[in-house]
Tab-separated table of C-alpha atoms in Angstrom:
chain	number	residue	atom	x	y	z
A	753	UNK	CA	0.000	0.000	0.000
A	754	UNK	CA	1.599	3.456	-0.878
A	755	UNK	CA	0.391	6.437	0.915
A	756	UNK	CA	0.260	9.337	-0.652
A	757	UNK	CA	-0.257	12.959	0.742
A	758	UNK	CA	-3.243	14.606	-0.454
A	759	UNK	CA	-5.058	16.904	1.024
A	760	UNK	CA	-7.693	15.240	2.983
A	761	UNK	CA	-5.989	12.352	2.426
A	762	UNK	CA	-2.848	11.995	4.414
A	763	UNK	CA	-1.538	8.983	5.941
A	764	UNK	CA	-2.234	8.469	9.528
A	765	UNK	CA	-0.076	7.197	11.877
A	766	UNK	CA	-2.069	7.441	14.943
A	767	UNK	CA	-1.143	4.578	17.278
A	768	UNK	CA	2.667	5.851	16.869
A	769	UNK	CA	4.433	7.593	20.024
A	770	UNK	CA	6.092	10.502	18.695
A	771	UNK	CA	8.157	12.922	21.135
A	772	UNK	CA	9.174	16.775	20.516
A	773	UNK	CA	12.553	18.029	22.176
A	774	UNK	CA	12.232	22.126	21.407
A	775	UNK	CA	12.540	24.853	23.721
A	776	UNK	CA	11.209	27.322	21.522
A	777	UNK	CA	6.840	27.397	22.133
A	778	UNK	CA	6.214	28.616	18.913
A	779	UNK	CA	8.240	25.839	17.161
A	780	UNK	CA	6.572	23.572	19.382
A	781	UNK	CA	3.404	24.801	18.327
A	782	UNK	CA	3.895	24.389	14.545
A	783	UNK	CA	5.270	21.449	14.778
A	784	UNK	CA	2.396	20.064	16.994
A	785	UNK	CA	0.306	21.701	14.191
A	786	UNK	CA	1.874	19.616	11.516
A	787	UNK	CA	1.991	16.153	13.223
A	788	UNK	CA	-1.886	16.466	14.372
A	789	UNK	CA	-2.278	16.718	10.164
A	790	UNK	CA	-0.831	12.607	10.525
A	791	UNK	CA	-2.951	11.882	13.518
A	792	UNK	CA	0.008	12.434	15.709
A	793	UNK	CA	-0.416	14.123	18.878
A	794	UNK	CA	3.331	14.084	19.911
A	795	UNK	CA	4.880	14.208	23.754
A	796	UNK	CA	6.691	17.893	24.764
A	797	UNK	CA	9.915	17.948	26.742
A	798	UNK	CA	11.679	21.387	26.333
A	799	UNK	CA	15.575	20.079	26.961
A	800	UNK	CA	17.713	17.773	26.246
A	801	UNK	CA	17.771	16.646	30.118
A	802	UNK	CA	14.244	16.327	30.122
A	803	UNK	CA	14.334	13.879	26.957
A	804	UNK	CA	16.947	11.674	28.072
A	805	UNK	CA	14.638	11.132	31.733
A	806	UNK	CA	11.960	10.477	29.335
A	807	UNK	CA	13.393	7.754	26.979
A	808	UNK	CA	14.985	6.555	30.682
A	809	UNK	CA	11.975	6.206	32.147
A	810	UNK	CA	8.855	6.394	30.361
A	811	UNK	CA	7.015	4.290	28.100
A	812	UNK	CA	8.230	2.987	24.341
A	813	UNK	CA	8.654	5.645	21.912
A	814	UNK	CA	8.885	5.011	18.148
A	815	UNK	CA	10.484	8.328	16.941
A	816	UNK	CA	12.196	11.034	18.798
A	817	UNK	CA	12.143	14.742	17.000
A	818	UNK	CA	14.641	16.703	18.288
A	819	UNK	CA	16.151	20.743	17.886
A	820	UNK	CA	19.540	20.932	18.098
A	821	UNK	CA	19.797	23.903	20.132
A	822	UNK	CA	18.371	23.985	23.446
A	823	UNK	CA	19.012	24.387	26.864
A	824	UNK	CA	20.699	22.233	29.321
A	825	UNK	CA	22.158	19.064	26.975
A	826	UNK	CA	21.683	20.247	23.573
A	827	UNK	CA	20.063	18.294	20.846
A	828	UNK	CA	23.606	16.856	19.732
A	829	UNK	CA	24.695	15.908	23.178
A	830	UNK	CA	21.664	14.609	24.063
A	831	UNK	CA	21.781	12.351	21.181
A	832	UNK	CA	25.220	10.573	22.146
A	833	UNK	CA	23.823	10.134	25.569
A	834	UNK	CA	20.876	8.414	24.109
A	835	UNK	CA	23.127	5.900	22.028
A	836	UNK	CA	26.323	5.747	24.045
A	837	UNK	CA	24.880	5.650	27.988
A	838	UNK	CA	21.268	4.055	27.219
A	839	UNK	CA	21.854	2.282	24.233
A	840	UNK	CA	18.633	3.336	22.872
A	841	UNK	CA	17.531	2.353	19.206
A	842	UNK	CA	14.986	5.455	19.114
A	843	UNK	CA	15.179	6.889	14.895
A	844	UNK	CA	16.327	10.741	16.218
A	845	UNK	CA	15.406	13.404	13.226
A	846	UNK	CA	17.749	16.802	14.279
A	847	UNK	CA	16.351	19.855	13.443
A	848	UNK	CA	18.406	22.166	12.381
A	849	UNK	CA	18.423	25.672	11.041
A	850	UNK	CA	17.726	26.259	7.198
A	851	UNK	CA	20.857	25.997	5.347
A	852	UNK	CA	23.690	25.625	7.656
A	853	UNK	CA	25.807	22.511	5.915
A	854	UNK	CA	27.731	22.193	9.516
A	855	UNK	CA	24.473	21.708	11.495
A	856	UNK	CA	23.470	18.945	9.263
A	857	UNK	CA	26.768	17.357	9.214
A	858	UNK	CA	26.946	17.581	12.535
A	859	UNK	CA	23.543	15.599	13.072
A	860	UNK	CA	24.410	12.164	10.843
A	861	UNK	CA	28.052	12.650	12.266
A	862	UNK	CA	26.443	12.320	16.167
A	863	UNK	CA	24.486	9.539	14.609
A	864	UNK	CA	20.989	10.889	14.514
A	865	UNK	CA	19.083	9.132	11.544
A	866	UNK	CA	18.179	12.128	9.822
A	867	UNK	CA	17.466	16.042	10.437
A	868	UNK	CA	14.640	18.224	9.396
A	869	UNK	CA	15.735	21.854	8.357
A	870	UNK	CA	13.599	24.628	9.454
A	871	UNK	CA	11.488	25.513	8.478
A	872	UNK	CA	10.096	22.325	6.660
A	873	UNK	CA	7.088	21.698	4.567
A	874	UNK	CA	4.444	19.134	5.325
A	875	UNK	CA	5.789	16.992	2.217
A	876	UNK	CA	9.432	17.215	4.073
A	877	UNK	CA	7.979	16.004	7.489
A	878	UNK	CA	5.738	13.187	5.765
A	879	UNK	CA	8.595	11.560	4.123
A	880	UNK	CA	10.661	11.354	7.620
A	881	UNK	CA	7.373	9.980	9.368
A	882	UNK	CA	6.530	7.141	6.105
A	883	UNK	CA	10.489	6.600	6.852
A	884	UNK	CA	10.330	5.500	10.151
A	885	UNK	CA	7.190	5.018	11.082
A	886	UNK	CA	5.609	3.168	8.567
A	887	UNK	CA	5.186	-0.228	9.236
A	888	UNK	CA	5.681	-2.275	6.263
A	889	UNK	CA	8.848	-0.124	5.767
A	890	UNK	CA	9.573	1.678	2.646
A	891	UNK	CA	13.589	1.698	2.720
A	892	UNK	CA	15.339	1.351	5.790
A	893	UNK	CA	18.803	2.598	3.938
A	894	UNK	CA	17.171	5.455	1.878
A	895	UNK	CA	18.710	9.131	2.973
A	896	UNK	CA	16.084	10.981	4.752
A	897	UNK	CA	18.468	13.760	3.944
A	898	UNK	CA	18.367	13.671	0.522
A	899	UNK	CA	14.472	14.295	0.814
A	900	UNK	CA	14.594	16.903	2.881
A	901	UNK	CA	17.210	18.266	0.640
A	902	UNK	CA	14.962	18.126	-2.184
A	903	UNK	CA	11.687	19.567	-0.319
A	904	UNK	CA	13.306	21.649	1.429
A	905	UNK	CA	15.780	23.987	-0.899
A	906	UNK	CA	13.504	24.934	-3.977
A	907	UNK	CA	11.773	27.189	-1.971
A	908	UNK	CA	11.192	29.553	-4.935
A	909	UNK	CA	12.368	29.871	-8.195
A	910	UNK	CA	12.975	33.104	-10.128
A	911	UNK	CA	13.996	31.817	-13.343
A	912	UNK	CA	10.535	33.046	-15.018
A	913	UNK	CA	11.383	36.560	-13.958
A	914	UNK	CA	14.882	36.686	-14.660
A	915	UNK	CA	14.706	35.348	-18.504
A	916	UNK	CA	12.640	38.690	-19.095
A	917	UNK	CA	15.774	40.618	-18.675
A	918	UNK	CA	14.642	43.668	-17.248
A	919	UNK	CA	17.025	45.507	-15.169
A	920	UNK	CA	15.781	45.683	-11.837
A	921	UNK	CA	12.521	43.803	-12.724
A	922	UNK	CA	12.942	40.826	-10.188
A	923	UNK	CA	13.676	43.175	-7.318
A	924	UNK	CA	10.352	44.889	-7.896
A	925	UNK	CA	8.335	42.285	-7.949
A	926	UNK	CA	10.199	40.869	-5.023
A	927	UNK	CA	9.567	44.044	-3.279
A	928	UNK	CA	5.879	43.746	-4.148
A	929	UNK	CA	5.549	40.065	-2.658
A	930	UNK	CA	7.356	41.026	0.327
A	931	UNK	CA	5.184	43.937	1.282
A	932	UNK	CA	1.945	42.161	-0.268
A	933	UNK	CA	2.298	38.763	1.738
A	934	UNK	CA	1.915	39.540	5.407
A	935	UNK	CA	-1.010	42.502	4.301
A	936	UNK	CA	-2.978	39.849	2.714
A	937	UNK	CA	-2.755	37.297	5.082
A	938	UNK	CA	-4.202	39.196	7.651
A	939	UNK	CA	-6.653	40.262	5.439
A	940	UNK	CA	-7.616	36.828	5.064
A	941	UNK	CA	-7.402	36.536	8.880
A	942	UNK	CA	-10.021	39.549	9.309
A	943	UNK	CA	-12.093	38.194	6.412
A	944	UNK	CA	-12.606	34.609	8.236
A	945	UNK	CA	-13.254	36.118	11.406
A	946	UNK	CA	-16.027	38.407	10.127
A	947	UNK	CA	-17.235	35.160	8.093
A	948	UNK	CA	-17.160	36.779	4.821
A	949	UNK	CA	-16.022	33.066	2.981
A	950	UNK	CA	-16.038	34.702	-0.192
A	951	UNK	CA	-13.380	37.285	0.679
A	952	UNK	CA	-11.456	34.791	2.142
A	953	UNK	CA	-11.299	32.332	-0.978
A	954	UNK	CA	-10.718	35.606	-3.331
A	955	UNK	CA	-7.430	36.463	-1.138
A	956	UNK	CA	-6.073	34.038	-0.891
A	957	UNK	CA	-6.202	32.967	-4.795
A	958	UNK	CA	-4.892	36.399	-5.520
A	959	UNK	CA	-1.773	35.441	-3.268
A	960	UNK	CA	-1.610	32.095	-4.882
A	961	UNK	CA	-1.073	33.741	-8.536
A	962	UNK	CA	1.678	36.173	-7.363
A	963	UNK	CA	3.078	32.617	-5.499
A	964	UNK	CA	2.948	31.335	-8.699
A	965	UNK	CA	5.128	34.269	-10.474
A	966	UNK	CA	8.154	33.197	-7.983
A	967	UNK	CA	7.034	28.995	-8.169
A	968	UNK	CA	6.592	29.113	-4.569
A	969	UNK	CA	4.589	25.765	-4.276
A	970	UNK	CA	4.924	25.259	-0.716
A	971	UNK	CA	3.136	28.685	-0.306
A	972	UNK	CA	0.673	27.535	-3.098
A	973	UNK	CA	-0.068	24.334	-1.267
A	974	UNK	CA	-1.028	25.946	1.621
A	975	UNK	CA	-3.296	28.624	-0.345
A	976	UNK	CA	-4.702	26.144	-1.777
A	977	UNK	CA	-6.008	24.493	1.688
A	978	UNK	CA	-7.071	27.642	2.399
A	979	UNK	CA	-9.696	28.189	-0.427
A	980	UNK	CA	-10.747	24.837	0.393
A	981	UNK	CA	-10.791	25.687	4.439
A	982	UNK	CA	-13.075	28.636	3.002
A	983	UNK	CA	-15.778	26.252	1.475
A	984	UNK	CA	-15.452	24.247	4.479
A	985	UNK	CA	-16.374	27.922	6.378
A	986	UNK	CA	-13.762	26.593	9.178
A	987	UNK	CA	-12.688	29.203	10.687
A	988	UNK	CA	-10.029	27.949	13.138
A	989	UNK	CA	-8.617	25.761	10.582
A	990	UNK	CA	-7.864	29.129	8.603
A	991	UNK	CA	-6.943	31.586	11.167
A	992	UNK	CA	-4.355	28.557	12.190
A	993	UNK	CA	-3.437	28.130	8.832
A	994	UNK	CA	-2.863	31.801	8.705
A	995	UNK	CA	-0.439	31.924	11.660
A	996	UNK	CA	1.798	29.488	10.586
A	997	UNK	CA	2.237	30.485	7.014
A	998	UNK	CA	2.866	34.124	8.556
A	999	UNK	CA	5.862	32.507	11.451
A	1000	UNK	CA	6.952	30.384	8.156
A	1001	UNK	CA	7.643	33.375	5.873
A	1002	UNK	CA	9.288	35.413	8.660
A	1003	UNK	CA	11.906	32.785	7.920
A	1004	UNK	CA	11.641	33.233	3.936
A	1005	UNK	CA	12.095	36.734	4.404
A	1006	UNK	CA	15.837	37.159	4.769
A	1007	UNK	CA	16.563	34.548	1.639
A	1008	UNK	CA	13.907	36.507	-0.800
A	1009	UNK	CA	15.761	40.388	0.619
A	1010	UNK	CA	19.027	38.857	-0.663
A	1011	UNK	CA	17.589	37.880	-3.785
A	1012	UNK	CA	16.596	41.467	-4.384
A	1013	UNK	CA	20.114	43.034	-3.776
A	1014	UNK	CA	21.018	39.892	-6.162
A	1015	UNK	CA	18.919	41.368	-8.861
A	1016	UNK	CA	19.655	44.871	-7.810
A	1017	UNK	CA	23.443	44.605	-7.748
A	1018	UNK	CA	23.597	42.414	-11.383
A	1019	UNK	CA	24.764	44.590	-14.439
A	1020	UNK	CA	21.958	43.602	-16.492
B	615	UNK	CA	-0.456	42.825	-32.281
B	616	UNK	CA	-2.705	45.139	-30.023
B	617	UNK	CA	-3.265	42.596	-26.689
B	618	UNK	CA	-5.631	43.039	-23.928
B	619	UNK	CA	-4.544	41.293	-20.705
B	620	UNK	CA	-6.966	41.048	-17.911
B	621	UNK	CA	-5.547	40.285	-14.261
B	622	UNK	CA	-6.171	41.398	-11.010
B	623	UNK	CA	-2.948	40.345	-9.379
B	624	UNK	CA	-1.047	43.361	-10.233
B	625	UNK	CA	2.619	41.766	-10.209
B	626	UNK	CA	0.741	38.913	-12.574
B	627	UNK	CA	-0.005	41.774	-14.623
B	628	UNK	CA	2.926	43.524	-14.235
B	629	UNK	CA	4.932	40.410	-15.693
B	630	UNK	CA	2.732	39.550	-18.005
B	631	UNK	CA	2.903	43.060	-19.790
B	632	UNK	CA	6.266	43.274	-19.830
B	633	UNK	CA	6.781	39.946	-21.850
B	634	UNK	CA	4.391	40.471	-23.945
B	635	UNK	CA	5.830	44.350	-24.858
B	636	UNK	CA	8.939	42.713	-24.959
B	637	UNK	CA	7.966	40.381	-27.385
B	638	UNK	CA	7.126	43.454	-29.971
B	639	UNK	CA	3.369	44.005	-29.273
B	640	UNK	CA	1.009	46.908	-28.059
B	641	UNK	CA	-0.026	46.128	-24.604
B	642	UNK	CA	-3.240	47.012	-22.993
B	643	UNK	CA	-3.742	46.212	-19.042
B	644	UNK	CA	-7.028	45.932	-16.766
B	645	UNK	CA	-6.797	45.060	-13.455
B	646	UNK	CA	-10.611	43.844	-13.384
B	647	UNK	CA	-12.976	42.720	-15.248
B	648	UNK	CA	-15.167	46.042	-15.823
B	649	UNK	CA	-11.884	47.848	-16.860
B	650	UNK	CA	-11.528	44.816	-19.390
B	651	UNK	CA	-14.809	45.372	-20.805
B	652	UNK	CA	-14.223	49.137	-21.004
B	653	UNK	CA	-10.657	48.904	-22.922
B	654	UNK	CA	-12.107	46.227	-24.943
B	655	UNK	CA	-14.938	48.318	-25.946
B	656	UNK	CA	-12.747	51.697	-26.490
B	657	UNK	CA	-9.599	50.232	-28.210
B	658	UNK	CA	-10.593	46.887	-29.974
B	659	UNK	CA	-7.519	44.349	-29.163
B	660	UNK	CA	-6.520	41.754	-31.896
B	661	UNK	CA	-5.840	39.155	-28.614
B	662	UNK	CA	-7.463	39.254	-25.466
B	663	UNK	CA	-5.424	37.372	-22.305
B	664	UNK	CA	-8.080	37.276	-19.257
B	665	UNK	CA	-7.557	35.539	-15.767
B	666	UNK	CA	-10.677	33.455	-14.619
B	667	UNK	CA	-11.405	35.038	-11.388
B	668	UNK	CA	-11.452	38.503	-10.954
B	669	UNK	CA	-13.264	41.184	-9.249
B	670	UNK	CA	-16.776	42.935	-10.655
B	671	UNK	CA	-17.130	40.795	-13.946
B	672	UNK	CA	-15.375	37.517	-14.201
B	673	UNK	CA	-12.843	36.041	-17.037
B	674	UNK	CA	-16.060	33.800	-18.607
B	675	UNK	CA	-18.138	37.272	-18.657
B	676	UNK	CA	-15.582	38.881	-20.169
B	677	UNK	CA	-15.186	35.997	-22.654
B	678	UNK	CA	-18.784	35.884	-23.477
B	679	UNK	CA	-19.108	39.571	-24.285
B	680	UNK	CA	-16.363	39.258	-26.477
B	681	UNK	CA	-16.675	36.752	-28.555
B	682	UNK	CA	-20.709	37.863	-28.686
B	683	UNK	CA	-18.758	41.357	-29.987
B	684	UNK	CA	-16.246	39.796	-32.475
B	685	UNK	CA	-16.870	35.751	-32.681
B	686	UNK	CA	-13.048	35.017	-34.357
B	687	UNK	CA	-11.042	37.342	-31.811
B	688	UNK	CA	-8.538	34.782	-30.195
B	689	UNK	CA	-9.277	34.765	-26.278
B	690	UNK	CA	-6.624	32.936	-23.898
B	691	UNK	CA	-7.650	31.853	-20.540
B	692	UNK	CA	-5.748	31.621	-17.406
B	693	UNK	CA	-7.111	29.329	-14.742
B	694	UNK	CA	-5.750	27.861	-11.920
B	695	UNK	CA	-5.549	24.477	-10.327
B	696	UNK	CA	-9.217	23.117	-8.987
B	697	UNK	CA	-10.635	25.090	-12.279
B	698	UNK	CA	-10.890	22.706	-14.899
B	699	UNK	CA	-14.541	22.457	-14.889
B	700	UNK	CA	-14.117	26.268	-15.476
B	701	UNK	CA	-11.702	25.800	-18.195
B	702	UNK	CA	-14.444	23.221	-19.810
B	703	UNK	CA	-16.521	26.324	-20.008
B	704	UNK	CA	-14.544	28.274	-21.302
B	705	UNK	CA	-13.905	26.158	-24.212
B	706	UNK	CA	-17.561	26.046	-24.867
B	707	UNK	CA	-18.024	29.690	-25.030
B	708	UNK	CA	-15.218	29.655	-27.744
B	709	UNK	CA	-12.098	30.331	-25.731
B	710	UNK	CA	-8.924	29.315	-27.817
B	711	UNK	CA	-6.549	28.504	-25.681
B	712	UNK	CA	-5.717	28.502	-21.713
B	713	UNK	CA	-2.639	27.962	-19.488
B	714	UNK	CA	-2.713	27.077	-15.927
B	715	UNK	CA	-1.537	28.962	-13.378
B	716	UNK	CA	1.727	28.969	-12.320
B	717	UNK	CA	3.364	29.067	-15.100
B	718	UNK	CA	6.164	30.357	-17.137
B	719	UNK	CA	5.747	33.851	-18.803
B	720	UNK	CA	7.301	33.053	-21.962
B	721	UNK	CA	5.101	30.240	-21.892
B	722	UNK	CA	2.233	32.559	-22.720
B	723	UNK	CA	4.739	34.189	-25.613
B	724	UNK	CA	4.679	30.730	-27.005
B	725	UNK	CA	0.864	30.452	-27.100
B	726	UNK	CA	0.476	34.133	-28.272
B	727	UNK	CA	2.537	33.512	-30.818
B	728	UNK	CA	0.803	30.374	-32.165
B	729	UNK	CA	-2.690	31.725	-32.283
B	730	UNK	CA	-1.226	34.771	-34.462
B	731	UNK	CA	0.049	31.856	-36.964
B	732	UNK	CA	-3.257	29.756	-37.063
B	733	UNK	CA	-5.658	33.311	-36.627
C-alpha cells in the first residue's frame, strides 16, 4: 500500500508515540500543528535533560524529533547520551536551522538518523514519518536527507522573472511580494473572522497567482487548503493556517531580501 | 499585435505586460474585469489574455461579451488548479486557448505567438 499525501488524504499514523525536544513554544506549536495533520499528537519535553529522563523512564517511543539547540544538553549531546549511555535504538530526526551545511553534518556525524531543516514543509515532514514510522517499511537505507534536501531547498524559483531581462525587474516584484504577503494574510485573517467566505477564498487565490510568479509551491499548497478551508467555512482551521504560514515566511524573508540586492546589484 | 490582458494580481499583470511588450506588441492592461470590458470596448484588441477570477465581472463574462462582440477574436484563458470544470466552459463559449496557473511567462509568448500563426 503506498500512501500518498493529499489533502484530505494523508496517511495516519495514529497509534505511533512521537516525542518533541524544542525549547522554543512557537516551534513547538507548529510542529504540533503539523503532526496532528498525521494523527500524531506528539509528547513535549523542552531540553535535552528532560528527553533523556523520558526515553529513561517512560514508556516505548517510536520516533524522537529533536532541535539541536536547546538548553541544558543540547540536541547533539543529548543524542550521544541516548546511544552511548542508554543504548537506545529510538530513529532521532535533528532539526536544524535552514541551510547551515555544519548543522546537518553535525547531526548524521552524532548519529541521529536524519534532520529536518527549518522551516520544513508538510511533504518534508511526511517523508521522515513514512520513513520510520511506517510499518511495512519503505527503505530502511534510503537518505532521509536527501528528501529533505529536495523539499526543502527549492523554496522559490525566479527563473521566469529573470529570462525577461529587465534591469531591476525581479527586485520589484520581489519588493511587491514582500510587502503584499503579510497585508494579505491578515486580510484573510479579518475576512474569516467576520465570516465573509467569499473574501477569504478571493485572497487568498490572488496570493496564490503572485506565489505562482516566484514557483513558490509550498506557499501555493497551503493557499490552496485555504480556499478549500473557506468552502469548508472553518474558521479555526484558517486563522491557524494563517499563523503558521505568517511565522513560516518570517523565515523566507531574509533569503527573498538577498535575492533582491542579487537582482539589484547584477549589471543587467 | 494590439493585446488586452486582464488580471487582477497586479505583479501577474505587471509580468505579463512586460513579456508580452517585450515580445514586440502593443499592450493594454485591466486590473478587473469592468476595466476589461471598457478597454475592450474603447480600443478593440486583436488578442485578449483574461484571468478566470477577478473582481466585478469575471474572465467567462468577459469571454462571453467578447466573442458575442467579435466571434473570431482569439481569447486565452488563465485558470488555476481546482478550475478545470471552469476551463471546460470556457472552451464552450469559444475560448482558444488557456494555461494554468503557475506558469512560465514566456510560456504565454509561445501560445500568443501560435494563435497569431493559425488566426
Amino acid at each position: 500500500m503506498k500512501k500518498q499525501s493529499q489533502p484530505g488524504n494523508d496517511p495516519i499514523f495514529t497509534n505511533k508515540r512521537v516525542v518533541v525536544a524544542e525549547d522554543n513554544r512557537m516551534n513547538q506549536k507548529v510542529l504540533c500543528l503539523q503532526l496532528s495533520r498525521f494523527g500524531i499528537e506528539p509528547e513535549i519535553v523542552t531540553s535535552g535533560r528532560e528527553l533523556i529522563q523520558r526515553v529513561e523512564h517512560g514508556t516505548h517511543l517510536d520516533l524522537i524529533i529533536m532541535d539541536l539547540r536547546m538548553p541544558e544538553l543540547n540536541g547533539l549531546q543529548a543524542t550521544l547520551y541516548l546511544h552511548d549511555q542508554l543504548k537506545s535504538a529510538i530513529p532521532i530526526i535533528g532539526m536544524t536551522a535552514s541551510g547551515l551545511d555544519s548543522d546537518r553534518r553535525k547531526c548524521i556525524e552524532c548519529g541521529m538518523d536524519g534532520f529536518l531543516a527549518k522551516p520544513f514543509p508538510p511533504g518534508a515532514l511526511l517523508k521522515v514519518l513514512q520513513e520510520f514510522l511506517d510499518d511495512e517499511g519503505t527503505d530502511p537505507s534510503g537518505s532521509c536527507q536527501d528528501t529533505c534536501d529536495q523539499t526543502c531547498d527549492k523554496l522559490y524559483d525566479l527563473s521566469g522573472l529573470v529570462e525577461l531581462q529587465e534591469p531591476g525587474f525581479v527586485a520589484e516584484i520581489l519588493i511587491g511580494f514582500l510587502t503584499n504577503v503579510p497585508i494579505v494574510l491578515e486580510e484573510i485573517r479579518l475576512s474569516s473572522i467576520c465570516e465573509q467566505w467569499e473574501e477569504v477564498f478571493g485572497r487568498a487565490h490572488q496570493l496564490k497567482t503572485s506565489a505562482g510568479l516566484l514557483q513558490m509551491t509550498y506557499l501555493i499548497g497551503q493557499l490552496n487548503e485555504i480556499e478549500q478551508l473557506s468552502f469548508q467555512k472553518d474558521y479555526h482551521k484558517i486563522v491557524e493556517t494563517v499563523k503558521f504560514l505568517e511565522e513560516w515566511f518570517r523565515g523566507q524573508e531574509a533569503l527573498l531580501e538577498q535575492e533582491i540586492k542579487k537582482s539589484l546589484l547584477s549589471p543587467k | 499585435m494590439k493585446i488586452l490582458i486582464a488580471e487582477d494580481e497586479p505583479l501577474m499583470l505587471k509580468t505579463l505586460a512586460l513579456r508580452l511588450s517585450k515580445d514586440g506588441h502593443e499592450v493594454l492592461t485591466a486590473s478587473n474585469g469592468q476595466q476589461a470590458m471598457e478597454v475592450l470596448l474603447a480600443s478593440s484588441p486583436d488578442i485578449i489574455v483574461t484571468d478566470i477570477m477577478m473582481p466585478f465581472l469575471s474572465g467567462i463574462e468577459l469571454l462571453t461579451i467578447a466573442k458575442k462582440r467579435q466571434k473570431k477574436i482569439p481569447v486565452i484563458v488563465l485558470s488555476a488548479m481546482g478550475q478545470e470544470n471552469i476551463v471546460i466552459e470556457a472552451f464552450k463559449l469559444g475560448a482558444d486557448d488557456y494555461i494554468l496557473k503557475p506558469f512560465n511567462p514566456l510560456e504565454l509568448s509561445m501560445r500568443v505567438r501560435r494563435l497569431m500563426v493559425t488566426a
